[in-house]
Amino acid sequence: MAQAYLQFNTTNFCVGLSAAPVFLSQTPTTTRTTTRTTTTTTTTTTTSMAALSQVALLAGTLLLGVFLGSIGTLCLTSGAAFQTSGAEVRFLSPSSLALRVDGASSVATDDVVKHSLAHPAAKLEPAPKVCVVAGVGPGIGEHVARRFAAGGCRVALLARDAGKLANISETIPGSKAYSCDVTDSKLVEAVFAAIRADLGEVDALIYNVGGGAFRGYSNITAETLELDFKTNTLGLLLTAQQVGPKMAERGRGVIGVTGATSSWRGLAYTAGFAPGKFASRGLAQSLARDLGPKGVHVFHAVIDGGVSSSTSSNTSMHPEDIAETYYNLALQPRSAWTFELSMFAWADATWYSI
Ligand SMILES: NC(=O)c1ccc[n+]([C@@H]2O[C@H](COP(=O)([O-])OP(=O)(O)OC[C@H]3O[C@@H](n4cnc5c(N)ncnc54)[C@H](OP(=O)(O)O)[C@@H]3O)[C@@H](O)[C@H]2O)c1
């Protein structure tokens, strides 16, 4: 289904609207001049009426600007967005809003959507239509799935615990749960075949599986290290192999990988976690080098701190905010792709890897 994204600055819009009657009133002036000899009184009245209505329109549209700005501030502070199954209005800043319209047949192409009056040259990638989130629990995985679904995407949720997945899936319209251990190549193959049959070709893969042992080197067994490597890296390889070739063939797609502070830094107690995260980052770089020139955007997001929905803490990263960033990354214009970024809660200097 075609989707149109329009982004515009409400202040510019309202100022433009205010100016419109002034410009419009210039044209009829000529006509009035030619008939002035016979209709002087009427013209004067019409001109004052026109001036009055211009002032009224000017004031009205400026008030509209102030009103939209206040709604924008309110929506931004409360995180609200207006959404129906066919459209979404989201405030990007108090004075700038984005409007998504599904099924917009008047849009010539949904491949490259030109938008934003302020930056008319900005071109976003098309919004993904089928997304796989590998590694779904109540944190980042669920919220990423939720954000992509809100963008009109059908989302496959992958994790091992089928009961948990079913509960999450019930709350996300357009999602479907697939129980899968992503370190098992046979299972991965079967599950991705089912996803293609159920939902269609995959446009976006978010590899969010992670885990390992938070222990020092002397307490790490060979099995622990192997599991760390499999969870963080082998699963990424197996899932990327399922979607990469087709994305490259179509010349578009996105593969996002969740990293951690341990992707950049080994600490004394992360000997059973950092090695797998380092390897995952290395594989993400290889994927980006291979798939980037084929039109597939690969990014690696370093989650530099602890994730929690708690709003009472200034040091926790909210999974819904991380998910918003992932969604924006997925839509980035291809002339300025991000490969890697780090995110951290503003007051949590403990973890800063910068
Ligand atoms: N949470 C944090 O504070 C934090 C901080 C920095 C980085 N990260 C990174 O964020 C990612 C996870 O996000 P999250 O912590 O918010 O977790 P989450 O999205 O709530 O859940 C991730 C899910 O991955 C699933 N999983 C684990 N191993 C799997 C496997 N072999 N196959 C399939 N699914 C598997 C688990 O479910 P099942 O047990 O049902 O399979 C788990 O619930 C990881 O990459 C982690 O390193 C997290």
mmCIF file of C-alpha atoms and ligand atoms in Angstrom:
data_model
loop_
_atom_site.group_PDB
_atom_site.id
_atom_site.type_symbol
_atom_site.label_atom_id
_atom_site.label_comp_id
_atom_site.label_asym_id
_atom_site.label_seq_id
_atom_site.Cartn_x
_atom_site.Cartn_y
_atom_site.Cartn_z
ATOM 1 C CA MET A 1 0.000 0.000 0.000
ATOM 2 C CA ALA A 2 1.308 3.444 -0.897
ATOM 3 C CA GLN A 3 2.185 5.745 1.991
ATOM 4 C CA ALA A 4 2.775 9.460 1.834
ATOM 5 C CA TYR A 5 4.818 11.260 4.449
ATOM 6 C CA LEU A 6 4.463 15.014 4.657
ATOM 7 C CA GLN A 7 6.515 16.982 7.082
ATOM 8 C CA PHE A 8 5.914 20.673 7.508
ATOM 9 C CA ASN A 9 6.606 23.558 9.765
ATOM 10 C CA THR A 10 3.364 24.848 11.230
ATOM 11 C CA THR A 11 4.833 28.322 11.816
ATOM 12 C CA ASN A 12 5.882 28.670 8.158
ATOM 13 C CA PHE A 13 2.547 27.216 7.140
ATOM 14 C CA CYS A 14 0.564 29.720 9.188
ATOM 15 C CA VAL A 15 2.714 32.671 8.156
ATOM 16 C CA GLY A 16 2.272 31.554 4.524
ATOM 17 C CA LEU A 17 -1.453 31.268 5.045
ATOM 18 C CA SER A 18 -1.569 34.720 6.614
ATOM 19 C CA ALA A 19 0.302 36.226 3.682
ATOM 20 C CA ALA A 20 -1.883 34.504 1.077
ATOM 21 C CA PRO A 21 -4.852 36.925 1.210
ATOM 22 C CA VAL A 22 -2.495 39.878 0.860
ATOM 23 C CA PHE A 23 -1.029 38.416 -2.324
ATOM 24 C CA LEU A 24 -4.376 37.250 -3.603
ATOM 25 C CA SER A 25 -5.839 40.704 -3.149
ATOM 26 C CA GLN A 26 -3.230 42.148 -5.552
ATOM 27 C CA THR A 27 -4.800 40.559 -8.637
ATOM 28 C CA PRO A 28 -8.352 41.935 -8.426
ATOM 29 C CA THR A 29 -6.947 45.473 -7.899
ATOM 30 C CA THR A 30 -6.415 45.815 -11.669
ATOM 31 C CA THR A 31 -10.008 44.905 -12.377
ATOM 32 C CA ARG A 32 -11.202 47.371 -9.788
ATOM 33 C CA THR A 33 -9.121 50.179 -11.304
ATOM 34 C CA THR A 34 -10.701 49.733 -14.742
ATOM 35 C CA THR A 35 -14.212 50.070 -13.383
ATOM 36 C CA ARG A 36 -13.460 52.828 -10.891
ATOM 37 C CA THR A 37 -15.154 55.653 -12.808
ATOM 38 C CA THR A 38 -18.548 54.060 -12.510
ATOM 39 C CA THR A 39 -18.299 52.310 -9.138
ATOM 40 C CA THR A 40 -16.150 54.542 -6.918
ATOM 41 C CA THR A 41 -18.287 54.210 -3.780
ATOM 42 C CA THR A 42 -18.684 50.460 -4.094
ATOM 43 C CA THR A 43 -14.947 50.041 -4.704
ATOM 44 C CA THR A 44 -14.030 51.998 -1.580
ATOM 45 C CA THR A 45 -16.434 49.917 0.504
ATOM 46 C CA THR A 46 -15.158 46.697 -1.087
ATOM 47 C CA THR A 47 -11.552 47.770 -0.482
ATOM 48 C CA SER A 48 -12.162 48.512 3.227
ATOM 49 C CA MET A 49 -14.080 45.273 3.564
ATOM 50 C CA ALA A 50 -11.183 43.441 1.883
ATOM 51 C CA ALA A 51 -8.676 45.150 4.198
ATOM 52 C CA LEU A 52 -10.768 44.221 7.218
ATOM 53 C CA SER A 53 -11.100 40.597 6.132
ATOM 54 C CA GLN A 54 -7.346 40.464 5.460
ATOM 55 C CA VAL A 55 -6.648 41.692 8.973
ATOM 56 C CA ALA A 56 -9.128 39.159 10.356
ATOM 57 C CA LEU A 57 -7.596 36.333 8.317
ATOM 58 C CA LEU A 58 -4.111 37.419 9.339
ATOM 59 C CA ALA A 59 -5.041 37.412 13.018
ATOM 60 C CA GLY A 60 -6.945 34.139 12.675
ATOM 61 C CA THR A 61 -4.134 32.267 10.979
ATOM 62 C CA LEU A 62 -1.551 33.634 13.393
ATOM 63 C CA LEU A 63 -3.750 32.448 16.253
ATOM 64 C CA LEU A 64 -3.931 29.065 14.499
ATOM 65 C CA GLY A 65 -0.113 29.020 14.500
ATOM 66 C CA VAL A 66 -0.004 29.727 18.238
ATOM 67 C CA PHE A 67 -2.681 27.060 18.795
ATOM 68 C CA LEU A 68 -0.804 24.434 16.729
ATOM 69 C CA GLY A 69 2.399 25.317 18.554
ATOM 70 C CA SER A 70 0.707 24.759 21.924
ATOM 71 C CA ILE A 71 -0.783 21.441 20.782
ATOM 72 C CA GLY A 72 2.688 20.487 19.520
ATOM 73 C CA THR A 73 4.293 21.283 22.872
ATOM 74 C CA LEU A 74 1.544 19.341 24.643
ATOM 75 C CA CYS A 75 1.928 16.320 22.350
ATOM 76 C CA LEU A 76 5.692 16.352 22.658
ATOM 77 C CA THR A 77 5.650 16.479 26.446
ATOM 78 C CA SER A 78 2.974 13.792 26.689
ATOM 79 C CA GLY A 79 4.383 11.704 23.794
ATOM 80 C CA ALA A 80 0.978 11.767 22.110
ATOM 81 C CA ALA A 81 0.377 11.212 18.420
ATOM 82 C CA PHE A 82 -2.900 11.132 16.549
ATOM 83 C CA GLN A 83 -3.313 7.919 14.694
ATOM 84 C CA THR A 84 -5.949 6.003 12.802
ATOM 85 C CA SER A 85 -5.527 2.879 10.691
ATOM 86 C CA GLY A 86 -4.998 5.099 7.650
ATOM 87 C CA ALA A 87 -3.116 8.124 8.915
ATOM 88 C CA GLU A 88 -0.883 9.444 11.643
ATOM 89 C CA VAL A 89 -0.115 12.962 12.790
ATOM 90 C CA ARG A 90 3.011 13.263 14.887
ATOM 91 C CA PHE A 91 4.629 16.407 16.252
ATOM 92 C CA LEU A 92 8.392 16.448 15.643
ATOM 93 C CA SER A 93 8.895 19.727 17.459
ATOM 94 C CA PRO A 94 6.393 22.293 18.788
ATOM 95 C CA SER A 95 6.256 23.903 15.360
ATOM 96 C CA SER A 96 6.835 20.978 13.036
ATOM 97 C CA LEU A 97 4.562 18.059 12.359
ATOM 98 C CA ALA A 98 4.636 14.959 10.197
ATOM 99 C CA LEU A 99 1.545 13.582 8.545
ATOM 100 C CA ARG A 100 1.422 10.005 7.266
ATOM 101 C CA VAL A 101 -1.360 9.031 4.913
ATOM 102 C CA ASP A 102 -1.768 5.391 3.914
ATOM 103 C CA GLY A 103 -3.218 4.377 0.587
ATOM 104 C CA ALA A 104 -2.430 7.762 -0.916
ATOM 105 C CA SER A 105 -2.985 6.871 -4.547
ATOM 106 C CA SER A 106 -2.115 10.395 -5.630
ATOM 107 C CA VAL A 107 1.499 9.795 -4.603
ATOM 108 C CA ALA A 108 3.447 8.923 -7.730
ATOM 109 C CA THR A 109 5.831 6.536 -5.996
ATOM 110 C CA ASP A 110 6.276 5.145 -2.532
ATOM 111 C CA ASP A 111 9.887 4.234 -3.234
ATOM 112 C CA VAL A 112 11.347 7.662 -2.599
ATOM 113 C CA VAL A 113 9.106 10.119 -0.812
ATOM 114 C CA LYS A 114 10.166 13.740 -1.099
ATOM 115 C CA HIS A 115 8.970 15.657 1.886
ATOM 116 C CA SER A 116 9.448 18.595 4.208
ATOM 117 C CA LEU A 117 8.856 22.088 2.915
ATOM 118 C CA ALA A 118 11.910 23.260 4.824
ATOM 119 C CA HIS A 119 14.183 20.680 3.161
ATOM 120 C CA PRO A 120 12.506 19.734 -0.079
ATOM 121 C CA ALA A 121 15.473 17.641 -1.217
ATOM 122 C CA ALA A 122 15.340 15.186 1.718
ATOM 123 C CA LYS A 123 14.460 11.701 0.517
ATOM 124 C CA LEU A 124 13.487 8.998 2.949
ATOM 125 C CA GLU A 125 13.689 5.306 2.248
ATOM 126 C CA PRO A 126 10.282 3.687 1.918
ATOM 127 C CA ALA A 127 8.714 2.602 5.193
ATOM 128 C CA PRO A 128 9.297 -1.143 5.648
ATOM 129 C CA LYS A 129 6.236 -3.297 5.094
ATOM 130 C CA VAL A 130 7.459 -6.535 6.648
ATOM 131 C CA CYS A 131 9.819 -6.516 9.593
ATOM 132 C CA VAL A 132 11.346 -9.319 11.642
ATOM 133 C CA VAL A 133 12.340 -8.503 15.193
ATOM 134 C CA ALA A 134 14.604 -11.276 16.456
ATOM 135 C CA GLY A 135 14.779 -11.237 20.253
ATOM 136 C CA VAL A 136 11.472 -10.000 21.612
ATOM 137 C CA GLY A 137 10.945 -9.540 25.331
ATOM 138 C CA PRO A 138 9.211 -6.707 27.183
ATOM 139 C CA GLY A 139 12.106 -4.309 26.535
ATOM 140 C CA ILE A 140 13.639 -3.070 23.279
ATOM 141 C CA GLY A 141 12.310 -5.971 21.197
ATOM 142 C CA GLU A 142 8.657 -5.387 22.012
ATOM 143 C CA HIS A 143 8.897 -1.624 21.584
ATOM 144 C CA VAL A 144 10.714 -1.841 18.271
ATOM 145 C CA ALA A 145 8.000 -4.214 17.048
ATOM 146 C CA ARG A 146 5.360 -1.806 18.303
ATOM 147 C CA ARG A 147 6.965 1.192 16.537
ATOM 148 C CA PHE A 148 7.356 -0.573 13.197
ATOM 149 C CA ALA A 149 3.754 -1.823 13.435
ATOM 150 C CA ALA A 150 2.600 1.751 14.118
ATOM 151 C CA GLY A 151 4.349 2.707 10.873
ATOM 152 C CA GLY A 152 2.081 0.308 8.999
ATOM 153 C CA CYS A 153 4.460 -2.665 9.024
ATOM 154 C CA ARG A 154 3.571 -6.328 9.519
ATOM 155 C CA VAL A 155 5.948 -7.586 12.184
ATOM 156 C CA ALA A 156 7.230 -11.090 12.918
ATOM 157 C CA LEU A 157 8.201 -11.511 16.564
ATOM 158 C CA LEU A 158 10.932 -14.068 17.314
ATOM 159 C CA ALA A 159 11.984 -15.497 20.664
ATOM 160 C CA ARG A 160 12.065 -18.948 22.254
ATOM 161 C CA ASP A 161 9.223 -18.580 24.762
ATOM 162 C CA ALA A 162 6.032 -19.077 22.718
ATOM 163 C CA GLY A 163 3.640 -18.134 25.552
ATOM 164 C CA LYS A 164 5.333 -14.798 26.195
ATOM 165 C CA LEU A 165 5.430 -14.027 22.482
ATOM 166 C CA ALA A 166 1.721 -14.788 22.066
ATOM 167 C CA ASN A 167 0.858 -12.332 24.857
ATOM 168 C CA ILE A 168 2.971 -9.585 23.325
ATOM 169 C CA SER A 169 1.666 -10.270 19.833
ATOM 170 C CA GLU A 170 -1.939 -9.863 21.031
ATOM 171 C CA THR A 171 -1.193 -6.255 21.910
ATOM 172 C CA ILE A 172 0.511 -5.347 18.626
ATOM 173 C CA PRO A 173 -1.814 -5.105 15.628
ATOM 174 C CA GLY A 174 -0.341 -6.658 12.487
ATOM 175 C CA SER A 175 2.187 -8.769 14.374
ATOM 176 C CA LYS A 176 2.674 -12.536 14.386
ATOM 177 C CA ALA A 177 4.638 -14.636 16.858
ATOM 178 C CA TYR A 178 7.202 -17.258 15.811
ATOM 179 C CA SER A 179 8.869 -19.328 18.464
ATOM 180 C CA CYS A 180 12.499 -19.767 17.411
ATOM 181 C CA ASP A 181 15.969 -20.213 18.840
ATOM 182 C CA VAL A 182 17.980 -18.095 16.421
ATOM 183 C CA THR A 183 21.146 -20.089 17.065
ATOM 184 C CA ASP A 184 19.568 -23.186 15.479
ATOM 185 C CA SER A 185 20.125 -23.012 11.724
ATOM 186 C CA LYS A 186 17.383 -25.518 10.802
ATOM 187 C CA LEU A 187 14.796 -23.716 12.926
ATOM 188 C CA VAL A 188 15.803 -20.331 11.518
ATOM 189 C CA GLU A 189 15.417 -21.628 7.968
ATOM 190 C CA ALA A 190 11.950 -23.049 8.682
ATOM 191 C CA VAL A 191 10.724 -19.970 10.552
ATOM 192 C CA PHE A 192 11.822 -17.543 7.841
ATOM 193 C CA ALA A 193 10.113 -19.709 5.211
ATOM 194 C CA ALA A 194 6.931 -19.457 7.295
ATOM 195 C CA ILE A 195 7.332 -15.671 7.662
ATOM 196 C CA ARG A 196 7.725 -15.220 3.897
ATOM 197 C CA ALA A 197 4.625 -17.359 3.312
ATOM 198 C CA ASP A 198 2.560 -15.585 5.997
ATOM 199 C CA LEU A 199 3.674 -11.963 5.700
ATOM 200 C CA GLY A 200 5.692 -11.613 2.493
ATOM 201 C CA GLU A 201 9.276 -10.687 1.684
ATOM 202 C CA VAL A 202 11.167 -9.144 4.620
ATOM 203 C CA ASP A 203 12.136 -5.432 4.306
ATOM 204 C CA ALA A 204 13.635 -5.000 7.750
ATOM 205 C CA LEU A 205 15.432 -7.245 10.212
ATOM 206 C CA ILE A 206 16.183 -5.996 13.695
ATOM 207 C CA TYR A 207 18.555 -8.358 15.449
ATOM 208 C CA ASN A 208 17.940 -7.669 19.123
ATOM 209 C CA VAL A 209 18.967 -11.006 20.622
ATOM 210 C CA GLY A 210 21.600 -10.610 23.250
ATOM 211 C CA GLY A 211 22.828 -12.154 26.404
ATOM 212 C CA GLY A 212 25.830 -13.676 28.067
ATOM 213 C CA ALA A 213 27.547 -14.187 31.366
ATOM 214 C CA PHE A 214 28.466 -11.165 33.445
ATOM 215 C CA ARG A 215 31.485 -12.795 35.053
ATOM 216 C CA GLY A 216 35.248 -12.482 35.190
ATOM 217 C CA TYR A 217 37.509 -14.568 32.936
ATOM 218 C CA SER A 218 38.292 -17.112 35.656
ATOM 219 C CA ASN A 219 34.632 -18.056 35.928
ATOM 220 C CA ILE A 220 33.957 -18.543 32.230
ATOM 221 C CA THR A 221 33.716 -22.041 30.810
ATOM 222 C CA ALA A 222 34.182 -22.958 27.180
ATOM 223 C CA GLU A 223 30.422 -23.568 26.923
ATOM 224 C CA THR A 224 29.617 -20.127 28.361
ATOM 225 C CA LEU A 225 31.856 -18.407 25.840
ATOM 226 C CA GLU A 226 30.398 -20.465 23.006
ATOM 227 C CA LEU A 227 26.863 -19.594 24.065
ATOM 228 C CA ASP A 228 27.777 -15.902 24.237
ATOM 229 C CA PHE A 229 29.172 -16.086 20.708
ATOM 230 C CA LYS A 230 26.180 -18.022 19.377
ATOM 231 C CA THR A 231 23.578 -15.747 20.959
ATOM 232 C CA ASN A 232 25.110 -12.460 19.923
ATOM 233 C CA THR A 233 26.780 -13.375 16.646
ATOM 234 C CA LEU A 234 25.804 -16.729 15.135
ATOM 235 C CA GLY A 235 22.102 -15.812 15.341
ATOM 236 C CA LEU A 236 22.829 -12.552 13.497
ATOM 237 C CA LEU A 237 24.640 -14.450 10.758
ATOM 238 C CA LEU A 238 21.840 -17.022 10.345
ATOM 239 C CA THR A 239 19.031 -14.454 10.259
ATOM 240 C CA ALA A 240 20.951 -12.045 7.983
ATOM 241 C CA GLN A 241 21.571 -14.925 5.567
ATOM 242 C CA GLN A 242 17.808 -15.410 5.346
ATOM 243 C CA VAL A 243 17.026 -11.843 4.307
ATOM 244 C CA GLY A 244 20.224 -10.293 2.901
ATOM 245 C CA PRO A 245 20.253 -11.866 -0.596
ATOM 246 C CA LYS A 246 16.663 -10.951 -1.378
ATOM 247 C CA MET A 247 17.119 -7.402 -0.026
ATOM 248 C CA ALA A 248 20.230 -7.015 -2.204
ATOM 249 C CA GLU A 249 18.299 -8.312 -5.214
ATOM 250 C CA ARG A 250 15.586 -5.708 -4.612
ATOM 251 C CA GLY A 251 18.164 -2.988 -3.895
ATOM 252 C CA ARG A 252 16.651 -2.009 -0.558
ATOM 253 C CA GLY A 253 16.124 -3.152 2.998
ATOM 254 C CA VAL A 254 17.465 -2.551 6.461
ATOM 255 C CA ILE A 255 19.272 -4.710 8.993
ATOM 256 C CA GLY A 256 19.629 -3.194 12.453
ATOM 257 C CA VAL A 257 21.722 -4.761 15.195
ATOM 258 C CA THR A 258 21.399 -3.989 18.895
ATOM 259 C CA GLY A 259 24.752 -3.569 20.555
ATOM 260 C CA ALA A 260 25.685 -2.681 24.139
ATOM 261 C CA THR A 261 28.377 -0.836 26.060
ATOM 262 C CA SER A 262 30.173 -4.196 25.845
ATOM 263 C CA SER A 263 30.333 -3.872 22.037
ATOM 264 C CA TRP A 264 32.986 -1.200 22.602
ATOM 265 C CA ARG A 265 34.424 -1.988 26.013
ATOM 266 C CA GLY A 266 35.414 -5.131 27.873
ATOM 267 C CA LEU A 267 35.212 -4.805 31.643
ATOM 268 C CA ALA A 268 36.561 -7.205 34.256
ATOM 269 C CA TYR A 269 33.160 -8.767 34.772
ATOM 270 C CA THR A 270 32.006 -8.942 31.129
ATOM 271 C CA ALA A 271 34.341 -11.718 29.967
ATOM 272 C CA GLY A 272 31.318 -13.859 29.089
ATOM 273 C CA PHE A 273 29.458 -11.077 27.251
ATOM 274 C CA ALA A 274 31.825 -8.564 25.633
ATOM 275 C CA PRO A 275 33.496 -11.111 23.294
ATOM 276 C CA GLY A 276 30.121 -11.997 21.699
ATOM 277 C CA LYS A 277 29.130 -8.318 21.442
ATOM 278 C CA PHE A 278 32.486 -7.380 19.860
ATOM 279 C CA ALA A 279 32.032 -10.198 17.339
ATOM 280 C CA SER A 280 28.488 -9.092 16.600
ATOM 281 C CA ARG A 281 29.720 -5.564 15.851
ATOM 282 C CA GLY A 282 32.447 -6.961 13.573
ATOM 283 C CA LEU A 283 29.865 -9.002 11.688
ATOM 284 C CA ALA A 284 27.597 -5.949 11.404
ATOM 285 C CA GLN A 285 30.501 -4.045 9.818
ATOM 286 C CA SER A 286 31.065 -6.866 7.318
ATOM 287 C CA LEU A 287 27.365 -6.914 6.470
ATOM 288 C CA ALA A 288 27.368 -3.149 5.975
ATOM 289 C CA ARG A 289 30.398 -3.331 3.652
ATOM 290 C CA ASP A 290 28.853 -6.124 1.629
ATOM 291 C CA LEU A 291 25.209 -5.063 1.526
ATOM 292 C CA GLY A 292 25.500 -1.258 1.627
ATOM 293 C CA PRO A 293 26.547 -0.839 -2.007
ATOM 294 C CA LYS A 294 23.676 -3.176 -2.916
ATOM 295 C CA GLY A 295 21.170 -0.765 -1.377
ATOM 296 C CA VAL A 296 20.749 -2.440 2.017
ATOM 297 C CA HIS A 297 21.235 -0.251 5.081
ATOM 298 C CA VAL A 298 22.967 -2.001 7.986
ATOM 299 C CA PHE A 299 23.253 -0.192 11.296
ATOM 300 C CA HIS A 300 24.653 -1.052 14.699
ATOM 301 C CA ALA A 301 23.105 0.702 17.698
ATOM 302 C CA VAL A 302 25.178 0.757 20.867
ATOM 303 C CA ILE A 303 22.820 0.814 23.848
ATOM 304 C CA ASP A 304 25.136 2.507 26.285
ATOM 305 C CA GLY A 305 23.341 2.024 29.594
ATOM 306 C CA GLY A 306 20.486 0.219 31.278
ATOM 307 C CA VAL A 307 17.058 -0.115 29.643
ATOM 308 C CA SER A 308 13.877 0.362 31.631
ATOM 309 C CA SER A 309 10.445 1.877 31.100
ATOM 310 C CA SER A 310 10.668 3.579 34.499
ATOM 311 C CA THR A 311 10.018 7.272 34.186
ATOM 312 C CA SER A 312 11.056 7.959 37.759
ATOM 313 C CA SER A 313 14.709 7.536 36.882
ATOM 314 C CA ASN A 314 16.846 9.898 34.822
ATOM 315 C CA THR A 315 19.412 7.206 34.233
ATOM 316 C CA SER A 316 17.355 4.572 32.458
ATOM 317 C CA MET A 317 16.886 4.384 28.716
ATOM 318 C CA HIS A 318 13.264 4.035 27.742
ATOM 319 C CA PRO A 319 12.747 1.257 25.209
ATOM 320 C CA GLU A 320 10.079 3.247 23.351
ATOM 321 C CA ASP A 321 12.596 6.048 22.759
ATOM 322 C CA ILE A 322 15.198 3.587 21.519
ATOM 323 C CA ALA A 323 12.545 2.123 19.217
ATOM 324 C CA GLU A 324 11.783 5.582 17.802
ATOM 325 C CA THR A 325 15.441 6.014 16.893
ATOM 326 C CA TYR A 326 15.517 2.581 15.214
ATOM 327 C CA TYR A 327 12.489 3.510 13.148
ATOM 328 C CA ASN A 328 14.062 6.785 12.051
ATOM 329 C CA LEU A 329 17.271 4.964 11.152
ATOM 330 C CA ALA A 330 15.264 2.548 9.016
ATOM 331 C CA LEU A 331 13.909 5.475 6.999
ATOM 332 C CA GLN A 332 17.164 7.418 6.605
ATOM 333 C CA PRO A 333 17.915 8.840 3.166
ATOM 334 C CA ARG A 334 20.532 6.640 1.488
ATOM 335 C CA SER A 335 22.969 9.474 0.799
ATOM 336 C CA ALA A 336 23.520 9.872 4.553
ATOM 337 C CA TRP A 337 23.148 6.503 6.255
ATOM 338 C CA THR A 338 24.264 5.934 9.820
ATOM 339 C CA PHE A 339 26.254 2.774 10.401
ATOM 340 C CA GLU A 340 26.793 3.181 14.113
ATOM 341 C CA LEU A 341 25.430 5.328 16.874
ATOM 342 C CA SER A 342 25.343 5.138 20.631
ATOM 343 C CA MET A 343 22.423 6.027 22.838
ATOM 344 C CA PHE A 344 22.463 6.784 26.545
ATOM 345 C CA ALA A 345 20.216 8.299 29.177
ATOM 346 C CA TRP A 346 21.225 11.902 29.670
ATOM 347 C CA ALA A 347 21.989 11.624 33.392
ATOM 348 C CA ASP A 348 23.706 8.236 33.333
ATOM 349 C CA ALA A 349 27.379 9.112 33.020
ATOM 350 C CA THR A 350 28.412 5.751 34.531
ATOM 351 C CA TRP A 351 28.281 3.991 31.190
ATOM 352 C CA TYR A 352 29.195 6.667 28.697
ATOM 353 C CA SER A 353 31.481 5.024 26.178
ATOM 354 C CA ILE A 354 32.265 8.374 24.580
HETATM 355 N N1 LIG B 1 18.334 -4.422 28.845
HETATM 356 C C1 LIG B 1 19.387 -3.644 28.960
HETATM 357 O O1 LIG B 1 19.569 -2.955 29.969
HETATM 358 C C2 LIG B 1 20.376 -3.593 27.819
HETATM 359 C C3 LIG B 1 21.450 -2.693 27.895
HETATM 360 C C4 LIG B 1 22.332 -2.601 26.844
HETATM 361 C C5 LIG B 1 22.157 -3.419 25.742
HETATM 362 N N2 LIG B 1 21.101 -4.303 25.680
HETATM 363 C C6 LIG B 1 20.942 -5.148 24.489
HETATM 364 O O2 LIG B 1 19.581 -5.102 24.094
HETATM 365 C C7 LIG B 1 19.212 -6.336 23.477
HETATM 366 C C8 LIG B 1 18.036 -6.953 24.185
HETATM 367 O O3 LIG B 1 17.051 -5.983 24.494
HETATM 368 P P1 LIG B 1 16.326 -6.035 25.921
HETATM 369 O O4 LIG B 1 17.356 -6.246 26.970
HETATM 370 O O5 LIG B 1 15.462 -4.876 26.037
HETATM 371 O O6 LIG B 1 15.537 -7.393 25.860
HETATM 372 P P2 LIG B 1 14.064 -7.716 25.329
HETATM 373 O O7 LIG B 1 13.827 -7.063 24.058
HETATM 374 O O8 LIG B 1 13.104 -7.491 26.426
HETATM 375 O O9 LIG B 1 14.177 -9.300 25.115
HETATM 376 C C9 LIG B 1 15.104 -9.915 24.264
HETATM 377 C C10 LIG B 1 14.661 -11.337 24.118
HETATM 378 O O10 LIG B 1 15.583 -12.060 23.302
HETATM 379 C C11 LIG B 1 15.213 -13.416 23.445
HETATM 380 N N3 LIG B 1 16.325 -14.316 23.147
HETATM 381 C C12 LIG B 1 17.435 -14.545 23.875
HETATM 382 N N4 LIG B 1 18.153 -15.524 23.314
HETATM 383 C C13 LIG B 1 17.472 -15.909 22.201
HETATM 384 C C14 LIG B 1 17.697 -16.886 21.212
HETATM 385 N N5 LIG B 1 18.758 -17.691 21.238
HETATM 386 N N6 LIG B 1 16.795 -17.019 20.199
HETATM 387 C C15 LIG B 1 15.702 -16.221 20.161
HETATM 388 N N7 LIG B 1 15.429 -15.291 21.079
HETATM 389 C C16 LIG B 1 16.321 -15.142 22.093
HETATM 390 C C17 LIG B 1 14.756 -13.586 24.900
HETATM 391 O O11 LIG B 1 13.475 -14.239 24.913
HETATM 392 P P3 LIG B 1 13.383 -15.832 25.066
HETATM 393 O O12 LIG B 1 14.060 -16.169 26.323
HETATM 394 O O13 LIG B 1 11.919 -16.093 25.050
HETATM 395 O O14 LIG B 1 14.052 -16.414 23.866
HETATM 396 C C18 LIG B 1 14.626 -12.149 25.390
HETATM 397 O O15 LIG B 1 13.445 -11.945 26.121
HETATM 398 C C19 LIG B 1 20.457 -7.216 23.565
HETATM 399 O O16 LIG B 1 21.189 -7.109 22.384
HETATM 400 C C20 LIG B 1 21.221 -6.613 24.735
HETATM 401 O O17 LIG B 1 22.584 -6.914 24.675
HETATM 402 C C21 LIG B 1 20.221 -4.396 26.699
#
